[in-house]
Amino acid sequence: MLRHAIAPSRRYTKASHDVVRHPRLGSDAKVLLLHVQGLPEDQAGQALSEHARKLGITGRAYQKAKKQLAENGFVHERRRQVGRGHWATDQLCSNVPLTAEEARRVLDGLVVAPAPQPSAQERTVGQPGIRAVGDSLPVEEEREKNYPHPPSEAEAEAEAEAEAEAEAEAEPESEAEPGRDSTPDPELNVTERLLLSLRHATPQLHLGVREARGLAELAAEWIRRGITTTDLRRALTSELPPEGVRSAVGFLRHRLVQKLPEPPAPTDARPATPPRVRELVPCAGPGEDHVFRAVGDETHCAPCRQEEARASWATQAAAYAQQPPHIPWRERVASLVANPAETA
C-alpha cells in the first residue's frame, strides 16, 4: 500500500487513534464524534441530533450511532428539572471514554441550574379591596399528583390499591354495614380495593368507600369462580358507553351481574378404584414347585422364561456352528468358471 499524506495547516481536527480504530464504533459514530469534537464554542450547545442531521445521519442510522457512542462511554445524557415543571436534557460528548460517575462530575461542573424567576405581573391599579368570598379552593379538594413521566401500569395499580386501603381504614368501624360479618374476608378486601382503584383507569368509574363495599360481594363471586383480578379489571373498564357513564354504581352492578361467568365444572371427587391384585399361579417350568403372579396369561415365571430363551439360543448357536463355512461369491464364481462341467 502506498500512502501520501500532507498535514493541513488550518481547519483540522486532531483525532485520537482510540476513536479512529475503535473496533465497536461504526463509521457513522466515528464521523459524528469527530464532527462534534471540531465544533466551535458557539455551536457546542446544539443537540447531537442536529449535528447528525447536518451530516446526513438520520433515522435508524443516527439511533445506531448514538447507541454505540453511549455504550462505549463517549456520549452521556442526563435529565434535570429546571423549574416550573419543565425538564431539560444535558448531553456530554467526549473524545475519551468516561464512566457514569466521571460524566456526572463533568456535567455538574459545566451545567449550572438556573434559579426559578418569579413571573412578571402588573401592579394592581387602585386601592386594595375586600376579598371576595368563595375565591379560594376548598381544603378537601382532590388534587392529582404531577408526575414528570406517566407511571407504568403496575405502579398505577399498586398506588391505587394503597390509596384504597387508606380510604378503607379511614372509614370508622361504627359506620360498618349492619349485616356485614365482623371476620374479614380476603376476597371481599381484594375486590373492594380493586373497585376503589377503578377511578385511576377512568374517572367515570369513581366510587366511594360505601359504594365499593356494596359491590364487593358481587365482585368477590367472580374471584370465587376462578377469574383473576386483572381479567376482572379489564371486564369492568373496557368498552365503556360512548355517551359516558351516568352512574358508576349502577353501571358496575349491571356488568357484575350480567357478565358473571359460569361456575367451574364440578370435579369428580370419588377416589380412584385400586387396581385388582392378581392371584398367585403355579409355574409350569422345571425344578421345584413354585408360584408367581402372572401379568397376562403366561404359564412360566420370569426366571424360567429366561432359562428357556437361553437354552433356545444355545441350540440355535450349535446348529449354526455345524453348518459348512460360508464361501464368498467371488470364490464360488471362480470355481464355477474353472469347472464348467459341474454347472452342466
mmCIF file of C-alpha atoms in Angstrom:
data_model
loop_
_atom_site.group_PDB
_atom_site.id
_atom_site.type_symbol
_atom_site.label_atom_id
_atom_site.label_comp_id
_atom_site.label_asym_id
_atom_site.label_seq_id
_atom_site.Cartn_x
_atom_site.Cartn_y
_atom_site.Cartn_z
ATOM 1 C CA MET A 1 0.000 0.000 0.000
ATOM 2 C CA LEU A 2 1.310 3.455 -0.919
ATOM 3 C CA ARG A 3 0.455 6.396 1.298
ATOM 4 C CA HIS A 4 0.891 10.124 0.621
ATOM 5 C CA ALA A 5 -0.392 12.465 3.344
ATOM 6 C CA ILE A 6 0.062 16.241 3.743
ATOM 7 C CA ALA A 7 -0.803 17.636 7.176
ATOM 8 C CA PRO A 8 -3.227 20.594 6.885
ATOM 9 C CA SER A 9 -2.049 23.918 8.230
ATOM 10 C CA ARG A 10 -5.506 25.090 9.398
ATOM 11 C CA ARG A 11 -9.114 23.966 9.817
ATOM 12 C CA TYR A 12 -8.350 20.460 11.049
ATOM 13 C CA THR A 13 -9.325 18.252 13.997
ATOM 14 C CA LYS A 14 -6.939 16.098 15.990
ATOM 15 C CA ALA A 15 -8.381 12.587 16.095
ATOM 16 C CA SER A 16 -7.225 10.007 18.597
ATOM 17 C CA HIS A 17 -6.346 6.545 17.329
ATOM 18 C CA ASP A 18 -8.563 5.164 20.107
ATOM 19 C CA VAL A 19 -11.542 6.681 18.272
ATOM 20 C CA VAL A 20 -10.496 6.106 14.655
ATOM 21 C CA ARG A 21 -9.518 2.485 15.234
ATOM 22 C CA HIS A 22 -12.211 1.640 17.779
ATOM 23 C CA PRO A 23 -13.494 -1.878 16.931
ATOM 24 C CA ARG A 24 -17.019 -1.313 18.309
ATOM 25 C CA LEU A 25 -17.779 2.032 16.655
ATOM 26 C CA GLY A 26 -19.258 2.233 13.194
ATOM 27 C CA SER A 27 -18.313 4.767 10.562
ATOM 28 C CA ASP A 28 -21.327 6.984 11.329
ATOM 29 C CA ALA A 29 -20.482 7.031 15.038
ATOM 30 C CA LYS A 30 -16.836 7.947 14.368
ATOM 31 C CA VAL A 31 -17.709 10.707 11.880
ATOM 32 C CA LEU A 32 -20.326 12.152 14.247
ATOM 33 C CA LEU A 33 -17.925 12.143 17.203
ATOM 34 C CA LEU A 34 -15.131 13.787 15.188
ATOM 35 C CA HIS A 35 -17.572 16.371 13.837
ATOM 36 C CA VAL A 36 -18.703 17.323 17.345
ATOM 37 C CA GLN A 37 -15.102 17.400 18.570
ATOM 38 C CA GLY A 38 -14.144 20.033 15.990
ATOM 39 C CA LEU A 39 -17.108 22.376 16.605
ATOM 40 C CA PRO A 40 -16.534 25.959 17.804
ATOM 41 C CA GLU A 41 -17.788 27.002 21.222
ATOM 42 C CA ASP A 42 -20.822 28.865 19.858
ATOM 43 C CA GLN A 43 -22.215 25.654 18.291
ATOM 44 C CA ALA A 44 -21.468 23.285 21.164
ATOM 45 C CA GLY A 45 -24.865 23.849 22.773
ATOM 46 C CA GLN A 46 -26.871 22.261 19.950
ATOM 47 C CA ALA A 47 -28.327 18.782 20.325
ATOM 48 C CA LEU A 48 -26.464 15.790 18.965
ATOM 49 C CA SER A 49 -29.337 15.037 16.588
ATOM 50 C CA GLU A 50 -28.944 18.475 14.965
ATOM 51 C CA HIS A 51 -25.295 17.813 14.145
ATOM 52 C CA ALA A 52 -26.175 14.342 12.853
ATOM 53 C CA ARG A 53 -28.853 15.864 10.582
ATOM 54 C CA LYS A 54 -26.270 18.231 9.090
ATOM 55 C CA LEU A 55 -24.087 15.209 8.269
ATOM 56 C CA GLY A 56 -26.999 13.316 6.709
ATOM 57 C CA ILE A 57 -27.152 10.740 9.550
ATOM 58 C CA THR A 58 -30.839 10.432 10.365
ATOM 59 C CA GLY A 59 -33.383 7.839 11.368
ATOM 60 C CA ARG A 60 -32.185 4.376 12.210
ATOM 61 C CA ALA A 61 -28.574 5.204 11.318
ATOM 62 C CA TYR A 62 -28.498 8.011 13.905
ATOM 63 C CA GLN A 63 -30.065 5.837 16.597
ATOM 64 C CA LYS A 64 -27.495 3.103 15.953
ATOM 65 C CA ALA A 65 -24.574 5.537 16.029
ATOM 66 C CA LYS A 66 -25.810 7.186 19.219
ATOM 67 C CA LYS A 67 -26.281 3.791 20.888
ATOM 68 C CA GLN A 68 -22.717 2.758 20.022
ATOM 69 C CA LEU A 69 -21.295 6.014 21.405
ATOM 70 C CA ALA A 70 -23.345 5.698 24.611
ATOM 71 C CA GLU A 71 -22.451 2.051 25.205
ATOM 72 C CA ASN A 72 -18.737 2.760 24.831
ATOM 73 C CA GLY A 73 -18.728 5.832 27.112
ATOM 74 C CA PHE A 74 -18.337 8.620 24.531
ATOM 75 C CA VAL A 75 -21.880 10.076 24.966
ATOM 76 C CA HIS A 76 -23.735 10.611 28.251
ATOM 77 C CA GLU A 77 -27.201 12.092 28.853
ATOM 78 C CA ARG A 78 -28.877 13.418 31.992
ATOM 79 C CA ARG A 79 -32.375 14.784 32.563
ATOM 80 C CA ARG A 80 -32.916 17.535 35.106
ATOM 81 C CA GLN A 81 -35.778 19.744 36.182
ATOM 82 C CA VAL A 82 -35.237 23.425 35.502
ATOM 83 C CA GLY A 83 -38.261 24.810 37.347
ATOM 84 C CA ARG A 84 -41.941 25.433 36.672
ATOM 85 C CA GLY A 85 -42.448 21.811 35.735
ATOM 86 C CA HIS A 86 -40.036 21.923 32.785
ATOM 87 C CA TRP A 87 -37.337 19.368 32.093
ATOM 88 C CA ALA A 88 -34.042 19.698 30.220
ATOM 89 C CA THR A 89 -31.669 17.081 28.797
ATOM 90 C CA ASP A 90 -27.923 17.623 29.096
ATOM 91 C CA GLN A 91 -25.700 15.820 26.578
ATOM 92 C CA LEU A 92 -21.972 15.303 27.076
ATOM 93 C CA CYS A 93 -19.741 14.180 24.170
ATOM 94 C CA SER A 94 -16.146 13.223 24.948
ATOM 95 C CA ASN A 95 -13.277 12.051 22.761
ATOM 96 C CA VAL A 96 -12.229 9.624 25.529
ATOM 97 C CA PRO A 97 -14.475 7.045 27.241
ATOM 98 C CA LEU A 98 -15.906 8.242 30.551
ATOM 99 C CA THR A 99 -17.713 6.314 33.257
ATOM 100 C CA ALA A 100 -21.110 7.410 34.552
ATOM 101 C CA GLU A 101 -19.577 8.900 37.700
ATOM 102 C CA GLU A 102 -16.921 10.799 35.731
ATOM 103 C CA ALA A 103 -19.565 12.137 33.336
ATOM 104 C CA ARG A 104 -21.723 13.250 36.270
ATOM 105 C CA ARG A 105 -18.852 15.223 37.789
ATOM 106 C CA VAL A 106 -18.123 16.883 34.447
ATOM 107 C CA LEU A 107 -21.778 17.812 33.951
ATOM 108 C CA ASP A 108 -22.042 19.163 37.499
ATOM 109 C CA GLY A 109 -19.085 21.432 36.776
ATOM 110 C CA LEU A 110 -20.345 22.619 33.382
ATOM 111 C CA VAL A 111 -24.115 22.932 33.926
ATOM 112 C CA VAL A 112 -25.467 25.318 36.495
ATOM 113 C CA ALA A 113 -29.200 25.057 37.075
ATOM 114 C CA PRO A 114 -30.794 28.495 36.739
ATOM 115 C CA ALA A 115 -32.776 29.715 39.705
ATOM 116 C CA PRO A 116 -36.521 29.983 39.019
ATOM 117 C CA GLN A 117 -37.504 33.584 38.386
ATOM 118 C CA PRO A 118 -40.836 34.933 39.618
ATOM 119 C CA SER A 119 -43.408 35.644 36.951
ATOM 120 C CA ALA A 120 -43.754 39.245 35.880
ATOM 121 C CA GLN A 121 -47.124 40.670 36.946
ATOM 122 C CA GLU A 122 -48.515 44.129 36.549
ATOM 123 C CA ARG A 123 -49.261 46.040 39.686
ATOM 124 C CA THR A 124 -52.872 46.277 40.671
ATOM 125 C CA VAL A 125 -54.393 49.667 39.967
ATOM 126 C CA GLY A 126 -56.405 51.271 42.723
ATOM 127 C CA GLN A 127 -56.841 50.713 46.443
ATOM 128 C CA PRO A 128 -56.947 47.229 47.977
ATOM 129 C CA GLY A 129 -60.499 45.968 48.320
ATOM 130 C CA ILE A 130 -62.314 43.322 50.320
ATOM 131 C CA ARG A 131 -61.521 39.756 49.357
ATOM 132 C CA ALA A 132 -64.416 38.060 47.572
ATOM 133 C CA VAL A 133 -65.932 35.023 49.275
ATOM 134 C CA GLY A 134 -65.542 31.711 47.503
ATOM 135 C CA ASP A 135 -62.392 32.505 45.512
ATOM 136 C CA SER A 136 -60.153 30.145 47.489
ATOM 137 C CA LEU A 137 -60.036 26.460 46.717
ATOM 138 C CA PRO A 138 -61.512 24.101 49.310
ATOM 139 C CA VAL A 139 -59.025 22.318 51.522
ATOM 140 C CA GLU A 140 -60.557 18.922 50.814
ATOM 141 C CA GLU A 141 -60.237 19.335 47.062
ATOM 142 C CA GLU A 142 -58.753 16.238 45.491
ATOM 143 C CA ARG A 143 -55.570 17.020 43.669
ATOM 144 C CA GLU A 144 -53.795 14.514 41.448
ATOM 145 C CA LYS A 145 -50.044 14.078 41.638
ATOM 146 C CA ASN A 146 -47.953 15.661 38.921
ATOM 147 C CA TYR A 147 -45.591 13.042 37.505
ATOM 148 C CA PRO A 148 -42.663 14.027 35.282
ATOM 149 C CA HIS A 149 -43.340 10.797 33.388
ATOM 150 C CA PRO A 150 -46.605 8.839 33.333
ATOM 151 C CA PRO A 151 -46.353 5.894 35.774
ATOM 152 C CA SER A 152 -46.409 2.361 34.457
ATOM 153 C CA GLU A 153 -49.490 0.171 34.741
ATOM 154 C CA ALA A 154 -48.006 -1.862 37.610
ATOM 155 C CA GLU A 155 -47.104 1.301 39.566
ATOM 156 C CA ALA A 156 -50.570 2.757 38.971
ATOM 157 C CA GLU A 157 -52.273 -0.397 40.238
ATOM 158 C CA ALA A 158 -50.025 -0.564 43.322
ATOM 159 C CA GLU A 159 -50.678 3.096 44.124
ATOM 160 C CA ALA A 160 -54.411 2.648 43.579
ATOM 161 C CA GLU A 161 -54.519 -0.311 45.964
ATOM 162 C CA ALA A 162 -52.540 1.643 48.587
ATOM 163 C CA GLU A 163 -54.966 4.587 48.357
ATOM 164 C CA ALA A 164 -57.933 2.221 48.510
ATOM 165 C CA GLU A 165 -56.566 0.619 51.675
ATOM 166 C CA ALA A 166 -56.052 4.058 53.220
ATOM 167 C CA GLU A 167 -59.635 5.064 52.402
ATOM 168 C CA ALA A 168 -60.985 1.772 53.759
ATOM 169 C CA GLU A 169 -59.052 2.199 57.013
ATOM 170 C CA ALA A 170 -60.201 5.809 57.338
ATOM 171 C CA GLU A 171 -63.838 4.702 57.383
ATOM 172 C CA PRO A 172 -64.998 4.416 61.058
ATOM 173 C CA GLU A 173 -65.766 0.935 62.285
ATOM 174 C CA SER A 174 -69.045 2.073 63.797
ATOM 175 C CA GLU A 175 -70.359 3.010 60.358
ATOM 176 C CA ALA A 176 -69.911 -0.503 59.002
ATOM 177 C CA GLU A 177 -72.881 -2.127 57.372
ATOM 178 C CA PRO A 178 -75.151 -3.838 59.951
ATOM 179 C CA GLY A 179 -75.363 -7.143 58.048
ATOM 180 C CA ARG A 180 -71.655 -7.469 57.367
ATOM 181 C CA ASP A 181 -69.652 -10.196 59.092
ATOM 182 C CA SER A 182 -67.060 -8.986 61.567
ATOM 183 C CA THR A 183 -64.469 -11.504 60.335
ATOM 184 C CA PRO A 184 -62.583 -10.069 57.342
ATOM 185 C CA ASP A 185 -62.990 -11.916 54.044
ATOM 186 C CA PRO A 186 -59.804 -11.766 51.923
ATOM 187 C CA GLU A 187 -61.798 -11.915 48.683
ATOM 188 C CA LEU A 188 -64.012 -9.004 49.762
ATOM 189 C CA ASN A 189 -60.965 -6.949 50.735
ATOM 190 C CA VAL A 190 -59.308 -7.607 47.365
ATOM 191 C CA THR A 191 -62.400 -6.719 45.329
ATOM 192 C CA GLU A 192 -63.120 -3.640 47.442
ATOM 193 C CA ARG A 193 -59.624 -2.266 46.813
ATOM 194 C CA LEU A 194 -59.977 -3.125 43.123
ATOM 195 C CA LEU A 195 -63.284 -1.254 42.822
ATOM 196 C CA LEU A 196 -61.847 1.803 44.565
ATOM 197 C CA SER A 197 -58.876 1.804 42.179
ATOM 198 C CA LEU A 198 -61.025 1.892 39.019
ATOM 199 C CA ARG A 199 -61.062 5.700 39.127
ATOM 200 C CA HIS A 200 -57.398 5.673 38.107
ATOM 201 C CA ALA A 201 -58.316 3.773 34.930
ATOM 202 C CA THR A 202 -61.180 6.135 34.060
ATOM 203 C CA PRO A 203 -62.655 8.993 36.141
ATOM 204 C CA GLN A 204 -66.160 7.866 35.122
ATOM 205 C CA LEU A 205 -65.915 4.858 37.483
ATOM 206 C CA HIS A 206 -65.201 6.850 40.648
ATOM 207 C CA LEU A 207 -66.671 5.069 43.690
ATOM 208 C CA GLY A 208 -66.872 5.937 47.352
ATOM 209 C CA VAL A 209 -65.971 3.569 50.168
ATOM 210 C CA ARG A 210 -69.594 2.641 50.916
ATOM 211 C CA GLU A 211 -70.386 2.141 47.227
ATOM 212 C CA ALA A 212 -67.376 -0.126 46.798
ATOM 213 C CA ARG A 213 -68.376 -2.185 49.843
ATOM 214 C CA GLY A 214 -71.855 -2.615 48.413
ATOM 215 C CA LEU A 215 -70.440 -4.070 45.183
ATOM 216 C CA ALA A 216 -67.601 -6.064 46.760
ATOM 217 C CA GLU A 217 -69.737 -9.188 47.257
ATOM 218 C CA LEU A 218 -70.754 -9.279 43.578
ATOM 219 C CA ALA A 219 -67.138 -8.838 42.508
ATOM 220 C CA ALA A 220 -65.942 -11.479 45.002
ATOM 221 C CA GLU A 221 -68.152 -14.044 43.255
ATOM 222 C CA TRP A 222 -66.005 -13.533 40.124
ATOM 223 C CA ILE A 223 -62.881 -14.333 42.148
ATOM 224 C CA ARG A 224 -64.520 -17.458 43.584
ATOM 225 C CA ARG A 225 -65.256 -18.633 40.039
ATOM 226 C CA GLY A 226 -61.599 -18.516 39.049
ATOM 227 C CA ILE A 227 -61.368 -15.040 37.439
ATOM 228 C CA THR A 228 -58.164 -13.126 38.165
ATOM 229 C CA THR A 229 -58.147 -9.524 39.340
ATOM 230 C CA THR A 230 -56.551 -8.422 36.055
ATOM 231 C CA ASP A 231 -59.347 -10.001 33.999
ATOM 232 C CA LEU A 232 -61.953 -8.537 36.351
ATOM 233 C CA ARG A 233 -60.471 -5.049 35.979
ATOM 234 C CA ARG A 234 -60.425 -5.432 32.190
ATOM 235 C CA ALA A 235 -64.065 -6.581 32.137
ATOM 236 C CA LEU A 236 -65.188 -3.562 34.178
ATOM 237 C CA THR A 237 -63.193 -0.855 32.373
ATOM 238 C CA SER A 238 -63.291 -1.965 28.729
ATOM 239 C CA GLU A 239 -65.898 -0.974 26.120
ATOM 240 C CA LEU A 240 -67.481 1.874 28.070
ATOM 241 C CA PRO A 241 -70.595 3.530 26.568
ATOM 242 C CA PRO A 242 -69.709 6.248 24.042
ATOM 243 C CA GLU A 243 -72.090 8.696 25.711
ATOM 244 C CA GLY A 244 -70.372 8.174 29.076
ATOM 245 C CA VAL A 245 -71.327 6.517 32.353
ATOM 246 C CA ARG A 246 -74.132 8.298 34.195
ATOM 247 C CA SER A 247 -73.995 6.283 37.412
ATOM 248 C CA ALA A 248 -70.815 4.400 38.270
ATOM 249 C CA VAL A 249 -72.585 2.246 40.873
ATOM 250 C CA GLY A 250 -75.411 1.216 38.555
ATOM 251 C CA PHE A 251 -73.086 0.583 35.614
ATOM 252 C CA LEU A 252 -70.709 -1.615 37.621
ATOM 253 C CA ARG A 253 -73.560 -3.524 39.286
ATOM 254 C CA HIS A 254 -75.093 -4.226 35.862
ATOM 255 C CA ARG A 255 -71.792 -5.524 34.490
ATOM 256 C CA LEU A 256 -71.019 -7.630 37.551
ATOM 257 C CA VAL A 257 -74.429 -9.341 37.297
ATOM 258 C CA GLN A 258 -74.853 -9.623 33.536
ATOM 259 C CA LYS A 259 -71.270 -10.678 32.677
ATOM 260 C CA LEU A 260 -70.858 -13.086 35.589
ATOM 261 C CA PRO A 261 -69.008 -16.132 34.185
ATOM 262 C CA GLU A 262 -70.265 -19.654 34.594
ATOM 263 C CA PRO A 263 -69.184 -21.557 37.691
ATOM 264 C CA PRO A 264 -66.359 -24.010 37.174
ATOM 265 C CA ALA A 265 -67.369 -27.550 36.289
ATOM 266 C CA PRO A 266 -67.513 -29.827 39.340
ATOM 267 C CA THR A 267 -64.640 -32.243 39.555
ATOM 268 C CA ASP A 268 -65.149 -35.920 40.246
ATOM 269 C CA ALA A 269 -64.027 -36.297 43.846
ATOM 270 C CA ARG A 270 -64.601 -40.036 44.004
ATOM 271 C CA PRO A 271 -61.458 -41.992 44.881
ATOM 272 C CA ALA A 272 -59.925 -43.978 42.074
ATOM 273 C CA THR A 273 -60.596 -47.715 42.145
ATOM 274 C CA PRO A 274 -57.455 -49.507 43.307
ATOM 275 C CA PRO A 275 -56.028 -51.939 40.760
ATOM 276 C CA ARG A 276 -57.011 -55.564 41.211
ATOM 277 C CA VAL A 277 -54.205 -57.732 42.532
ATOM 278 C CA ARG A 278 -53.811 -60.907 40.504
ATOM 279 C CA GLU A 279 -53.664 -64.252 42.261
ATOM 280 C CA LEU A 280 -50.608 -66.461 42.501
ATOM 281 C CA VAL A 281 -50.422 -69.267 39.911
ATOM 282 C CA PRO A 282 -48.073 -72.310 39.846
ATOM 283 C CA CYS A 283 -45.199 -72.173 37.352
ATOM 284 C CA ALA A 284 -45.092 -74.919 34.683
ATOM 285 C CA GLY A 285 -41.312 -74.773 34.379
ATOM 286 C CA PRO A 286 -38.798 -77.360 35.534
ATOM 287 C CA GLY A 287 -37.336 -77.598 39.025
ATOM 288 C CA GLU A 288 -39.043 -77.305 42.365
ATOM 289 C CA ASP A 289 -42.681 -76.271 42.539
ATOM 290 C CA HIS A 290 -43.022 -72.512 42.858
ATOM 291 C CA VAL A 291 -45.669 -69.899 42.186
ATOM 292 C CA PHE A 292 -45.628 -66.403 40.594
ATOM 293 C CA ARG A 293 -48.067 -63.543 39.955
ATOM 294 C CA ALA A 294 -48.930 -63.525 36.255
ATOM 295 C CA VAL A 295 -49.384 -60.275 34.377
ATOM 296 C CA GLY A 296 -51.231 -61.820 31.446
ATOM 297 C CA ASP A 297 -51.892 -65.437 30.515
ATOM 298 C CA GLU A 298 -48.280 -66.669 30.782
ATOM 299 C CA THR A 299 -47.638 -70.058 32.418
ATOM 300 C CA HIS A 300 -43.918 -69.651 33.247
ATOM 301 C CA CYS A 301 -42.319 -67.268 35.644
ATOM 302 C CA ALA A 302 -39.696 -64.757 34.528
ATOM 303 C CA PRO A 303 -36.614 -66.821 35.571
ATOM 304 C CA CYS A 304 -37.963 -69.896 33.792
ATOM 305 C CA ARG A 305 -38.662 -67.900 30.650
ATOM 306 C CA GLN A 306 -35.107 -66.568 30.735
ATOM 307 C CA GLU A 307 -33.679 -70.093 31.086
ATOM 308 C CA GLU A 308 -35.874 -71.319 28.231
ATOM 309 C CA ALA A 309 -34.747 -68.448 26.000
ATOM 310 C CA ARG A 310 -31.086 -69.102 26.901
ATOM 311 C CA ALA A 311 -31.440 -72.826 26.025
ATOM 312 C CA SER A 312 -33.118 -71.968 22.717
ATOM 313 C CA TRP A 313 -30.289 -69.602 21.841
ATOM 314 C CA ALA A 314 -27.665 -72.265 22.659
ATOM 315 C CA THR A 315 -29.441 -74.767 20.396
ATOM 316 C CA GLN A 316 -29.515 -72.296 17.507
ATOM 317 C CA ALA A 317 -25.857 -71.455 18.024
ATOM 318 C CA ALA A 318 -24.840 -75.134 17.929
ATOM 319 C CA ALA A 319 -26.848 -75.701 14.753
ATOM 320 C CA TYR A 320 -25.209 -72.679 13.102
ATOM 321 C CA ALA A 321 -21.757 -73.942 14.089
ATOM 322 C CA GLN A 322 -22.367 -77.291 12.357
ATOM 323 C CA GLN A 323 -23.129 -75.618 9.029
ATOM 324 C CA PRO A 324 -20.370 -75.583 6.379
ATOM 325 C CA PRO A 325 -18.234 -72.468 6.255
ATOM 326 C CA HIS A 326 -19.522 -69.639 4.142
ATOM 327 C CA ILE A 327 -17.824 -69.251 0.732
ATOM 328 C CA PRO A 328 -17.740 -65.718 -0.693
ATOM 329 C CA TRP A 329 -19.476 -65.247 -4.021
ATOM 330 C CA ARG A 330 -16.261 -64.332 -5.831
ATOM 331 C CA GLU A 331 -14.701 -67.698 -4.925
ATOM 332 C CA ARG A 332 -17.854 -69.562 -5.930
ATOM 333 C CA VAL A 333 -17.902 -67.809 -9.337
ATOM 334 C CA ALA A 334 -14.195 -68.576 -9.838
ATOM 335 C CA SER A 335 -14.750 -72.264 -9.059
ATOM 336 C CA LEU A 336 -17.671 -72.489 -11.490
ATOM 337 C CA VAL A 337 -15.594 -70.861 -14.236
ATOM 338 C CA ALA A 338 -12.727 -73.276 -13.584
ATOM 339 C CA ASN A 339 -15.003 -76.379 -13.634
ATOM 340 C CA PRO A 340 -17.699 -75.738 -16.246
ATOM 341 C CA ALA A 341 -18.626 -79.458 -16.222
ATOM 342 C CA GLU A 342 -20.052 -79.162 -12.714
ATOM 343 C CA THR A 343 -22.514 -76.457 -13.828
ATOM 344 C CA ALA A 344 -23.703 -78.675 -16.714
#
